[in-house]
Tab-separated table of C-alpha atoms in Angstrom:
chain	number	residue	atom	x	y	z
A	1	MET	CA	88.887	96.671	104.820
A	2	GLU	CA	87.312	99.684	103.124
A	3	MET	CA	84.123	99.528	101.021
A	4	SER	CA	83.369	101.866	98.141
A	5	PRO	CA	80.341	104.193	98.514
A	6	ASP	CA	78.369	102.284	95.878
A	7	GLY	CA	79.020	98.935	97.579
A	8	GLU	CA	80.645	97.489	94.454
A	9	TRP	CA	84.213	97.120	95.790
A	10	VAL	CA	86.065	96.266	98.975
A	11	ALA	CA	89.762	97.001	99.423
A	12	CYS	CA	91.754	94.845	101.854
A	13	TRP	CA	95.250	95.504	103.131
A	14	TYR	CA	97.623	94.807	105.990
A	15	ASP	CA	97.754	97.880	108.183
A	16	ALA	CA	101.122	97.820	109.946
A	17	ASP	CA	100.137	100.848	112.038
A	18	THR	CA	97.315	99.025	113.821
A	19	ALA	CA	98.544	95.425	113.905
A	20	ASP	CA	100.011	94.256	117.193
A	21	ALA	CA	102.228	91.299	118.065
A	22	ILE	CA	99.241	88.965	118.478
A	23	ASP	CA	97.952	89.854	115.003
A	24	ARG	CA	101.353	89.181	113.467
A	25	ALA	CA	101.699	85.835	115.239
A	26	ALA	CA	98.202	84.743	114.185
A	27	ALA	CA	98.974	85.605	110.568
A	28	GLY	CA	101.867	83.151	110.556
A	29	GLY	CA	104.571	85.780	110.296
A	30	ALA	CA	104.097	86.604	106.584
A	31	GLN	CA	102.488	89.863	105.534
A	32	SER	CA	102.723	92.099	102.507
A	33	PHE	CA	103.727	95.655	103.301
A	34	ASN	CA	103.180	97.098	99.831
A	35	GLU	CA	100.071	95.417	98.396
A	36	VAL	CA	96.350	96.113	98.433
A	37	SER	CA	93.660	93.779	97.142
A	38	PHE	CA	90.527	95.139	95.492
A	39	VAL	CA	87.611	92.690	95.475
A	40	ARG	CA	84.658	93.184	93.111
A	41	LEU	CA	81.611	92.050	95.052
A	42	SER	CA	79.385	91.315	92.047
A	43	ASP	CA	81.501	88.312	90.985
A	44	GLY	CA	84.140	87.947	93.712
A	45	ALA	CA	86.979	88.819	91.332
A	46	HIS	CA	90.179	89.634	93.226
A	47	PHE	CA	92.830	92.092	92.037
A	48	PRO	CA	96.023	92.265	94.140
A	49	MET	CA	98.314	95.165	93.283
A	50	VAL	CA	101.499	96.835	94.502
A	51	VAL	CA	100.718	100.396	95.613
A	52	GLY	CA	103.782	101.485	97.606
A	53	PHE	CA	105.408	100.682	100.929
A	54	ASN	CA	103.166	100.726	103.992
A	55	PRO	CA	99.647	101.506	102.722
A	56	ARG	CA	98.077	103.921	105.197
A	57	GLY	CA	94.580	104.583	103.934
A	58	ILE	CA	92.091	104.195	101.098
A	59	ARG	CA	89.551	106.697	99.801
A	60	TYR	CA	87.018	106.551	96.967
A	61	THR	CA	85.350	109.148	94.815
A	62	ASP	CA	81.685	109.683	95.716
A	63	ASP	CA	80.533	107.619	92.729
A	64	GLY	CA	82.969	104.772	93.552
A	65	SER	CA	84.640	104.971	90.141
A	66	ILE	CA	88.155	105.659	91.482
A	67	GLY	CA	89.985	104.264	94.477
A	68	VAL	CA	92.962	106.120	95.934
A	69	VAL	CA	95.556	104.431	98.156
A	70	VAL	CA	98.041	106.532	100.097
A	71	SER	CA	101.326	104.997	101.262
A	72	ASP	CA	104.518	106.450	102.704
A	73	ALA	CA	105.823	107.874	99.437
A	74	TYR	CA	103.205	107.157	96.758
A	75	LEU	CA	99.580	107.737	95.911
A	76	ALA	CA	98.076	104.936	93.833
A	77	VAL	CA	95.095	105.865	91.673
A	78	VAL	CA	92.927	102.904	90.634
A	79	ASP	CA	90.249	103.128	87.929
A	80	LEU	CA	87.491	100.787	89.126
A	81	THR	CA	85.387	101.078	85.964
A	82	VAL	CA	87.650	98.843	83.845
A	83	ASP	CA	87.582	95.040	83.716
A	84	VAL	CA	91.058	94.621	85.214
A	85	PRO	CA	91.989	97.499	87.537
A	86	VAL	CA	95.678	98.413	87.803
A	87	PRO	CA	97.280	101.187	89.869
A	88	ASP	CA	98.859	104.367	88.571
A	89	ARG	CA	101.534	105.074	91.206
A	90	LEU	CA	102.382	108.742	91.673
A	91	GLN	CA	105.373	109.795	93.751
A	92	ILE	CA	104.254	112.269	96.441
A	93	ALA	CA	107.517	112.410	98.439
A	94	GLU	CA	110.679	113.912	97.032
A	95	ASP	CA	112.839	111.773	99.344
A	96	LEU	CA	112.063	108.099	98.756
A	97	ILE	CA	114.637	106.907	101.314
A	98	ASP	CA	113.234	108.837	104.267
A	99	PRO	CA	109.893	110.289	103.112
A	100	PRO	CA	107.611	112.385	105.314
A	101	LEU	CA	104.896	109.901	106.202
A	102	ALA	CA	101.551	110.506	104.536
A	103	GLU	CA	98.982	110.680	107.325
A	104	GLU	CA	95.722	111.780	105.682
A	105	VAL	CA	94.144	111.941	102.243
A	106	LEU	CA	90.958	113.719	101.097
A	107	ILE	CA	89.221	113.561	97.718
A	108	THR	CA	87.307	116.554	96.377
A	109	PRO	CA	83.550	115.982	95.844
A	110	ASN	CA	83.875	116.128	92.051
A	111	GLY	CA	86.627	113.507	92.134
A	112	ASP	CA	89.135	115.750	90.355
A	113	PHE	CA	91.747	116.118	93.107
A	114	ALA	CA	93.169	114.346	96.152
A	115	LEU	CA	94.807	116.280	99.002
A	116	VAL	CA	97.474	114.601	101.136
A	117	ARG	CA	98.845	115.779	104.483
A	118	GLN	CA	102.331	114.524	105.343
A	119	PHE	CA	103.901	114.425	108.789
A	120	GLY	CA	106.097	117.475	109.416
A	121	ALA	CA	105.635	118.891	105.902
A	122	ASP	CA	104.609	122.553	105.574
A	123	GLU	CA	102.798	121.892	102.288
A	124	LEU	CA	99.808	119.837	101.192
A	125	VAL	CA	100.213	117.524	98.232
A	126	VAL	CA	97.550	118.059	95.550
A	127	VAL	CA	97.110	115.217	93.054
A	128	ASP	CA	95.145	115.757	89.848
A	129	LEU	CA	93.311	112.422	89.559
A	130	LEU	CA	92.458	112.975	85.897
A	131	ALA	CA	95.797	114.226	84.580
A	132	LEU	CA	97.745	112.130	87.153
A	133	GLU	CA	99.920	115.114	88.095
A	134	VAL	CA	101.348	116.036	91.502
A	135	SER	CA	101.553	119.609	92.807
A	136	ARG	CA	101.844	121.266	96.213
A	137	VAL	CA	100.090	124.126	97.960
A	138	GLU	CA	101.335	126.129	100.908
A	139	THR	CA	99.965	125.562	104.376
A	140	GLY	CA	100.965	126.685	107.865
A	141	THR	CA	103.789	125.311	109.976
A	142	ASN	CA	103.469	121.692	111.110
A	143	PRO	CA	99.903	120.851	110.010
A	144	THR	CA	98.583	118.088	112.274
A	145	ASP	CA	95.046	117.585	110.974
A	146	LEU	CA	93.170	117.834	107.688
A	147	ASP	CA	89.398	117.579	107.520
A	148	ALA	CA	86.626	118.346	105.049
A	149	THR	CA	83.394	120.134	105.821
A	150	PRO	CA	80.370	117.795	105.670
A	151	ASP	CA	79.113	119.496	102.501
A	152	GLY	CA	82.440	118.725	100.833
A	153	LEU	CA	82.996	122.333	99.787
A	154	ARG	CA	86.016	123.171	101.939
A	155	ALA	CA	89.039	121.532	103.531
A	156	VAL	CA	90.441	122.731	106.849
A	157	ALA	CA	94.083	122.189	107.838
A	158	VAL	CA	95.135	122.821	111.430
A	159	ALA	CA	98.658	124.280	111.460
A	160	ARG	CA	99.653	123.691	115.056
A	161	GLY	CA	103.154	125.129	114.664
A	162	SER	CA	101.972	128.535	113.436
A	163	GLY	CA	98.675	128.542	115.348
A	164	GLU	CA	96.416	128.877	112.301
A	165	LEU	CA	93.559	127.311	110.398
A	166	TRP	CA	94.019	127.155	106.635
A	167	VAL	CA	90.684	126.848	104.825
A	168	TYR	CA	90.768	125.680	101.186
A	169	ASP	CA	88.079	125.841	98.516
A	170	LEU	CA	87.811	122.262	97.266
A	171	ALA	CA	86.376	123.432	93.951
A	172	ASP	CA	89.804	124.984	93.328
A	173	PRO	CA	92.485	123.741	95.775
A	174	PHE	CA	95.031	126.115	94.187
A	175	ALA	CA	93.065	129.256	95.073
A	176	LEU	CA	94.428	131.319	97.951
A	177	PRO	CA	93.114	129.826	101.202
A	178	ASP	CA	91.528	131.742	104.036
A	179	ILE	CA	93.885	131.863	107.034
A	180	VAL	CA	92.272	132.070	110.472
A	181	PRO	CA	94.631	132.855	113.379
A	182	LEU	CA	94.059	130.870	116.561
A	183	PRO	CA	94.285	132.356	120.063
A	184	PRO	CA	98.000	132.744	120.859
A	185	THR	CA	97.514	131.330	124.358
A	186	GLU	CA	96.103	128.021	123.085
A	187	VAL	CA	97.651	125.002	121.360
A	188	PHE	CA	95.220	123.229	119.051
A	189	GLY	CA	96.154	120.431	116.671
A	190	SER	CA	92.890	118.746	115.632
A	191	VAL	CA	89.483	119.769	114.359
A	192	LEU	CA	86.057	118.104	114.203
A	193	MET	CA	83.376	119.682	112.027
A	194	SER	CA	79.749	120.165	113.060
A	195	PRO	CA	77.176	118.269	110.939
A	196	ASP	CA	76.102	121.466	109.159
A	197	GLY	CA	79.692	122.538	108.525
A	198	THR	CA	79.317	125.962	110.124
A	199	LYS	CA	81.476	125.311	113.191
A	200	GLY	CA	84.610	123.398	114.106
A	201	LEU	CA	85.580	121.935	117.461
A	202	LEU	CA	89.309	122.430	118.094
A	203	PHE	CA	91.335	120.386	120.549
A	204	SER	CA	94.759	118.844	121.096
A	205	THR	CA	96.035	115.507	122.347
A	206	ALA	CA	99.700	116.581	122.331
A	207	THR	CA	99.672	118.524	125.585
A	208	GLY	CA	98.550	117.808	129.117
A	209	VAL	CA	96.105	120.715	129.078
A	210	SER	CA	92.437	119.735	128.769
A	211	ARG	CA	91.187	122.543	126.568
A	212	TYR	CA	88.975	122.870	123.523
A	213	GLY	CA	87.727	125.763	121.414
């Protein structure tokens, strides 16, 4: 379940990535792998909708007017200001048979764009939430984490394969990013931002070396 920032909506979905055998048995063996339900809390109205195979996460704009659902190959954009919300499904993977799995999605503070990181893809997907158009921007090799600074001004992608941080201006995701090289002797794949957004804690869970930077 994921609640909108304004507390007006709750989205519910079956998360196949976190469910275990006990969960599946308790559910009676029947689950939907491509639907999400948006529930309007003011009147309890329920809006089930098909968003794409294997929903992986839900994000909202800061004002709660738009909900975004990322699945393996699609991004569903849902206008929550209308009486009967319906999804606009946008294809974010060129290969629908074996798509690179979408692992993270960020929404810019102004609600204009969504950024999607896909497993093993050397690009970030940029979705214009107003024009409903899909583009891509370059990033480093094998990005393994995507995070936003707490002030919402920048996005940071950790390119573990090329040993770099790619820092994007969220006011204009298509502007050339700042590229920060990481120490060549270290392997970092994840980042956590400090509360004031001035520092990032880098670490990795993919190696047996207990190191951070």
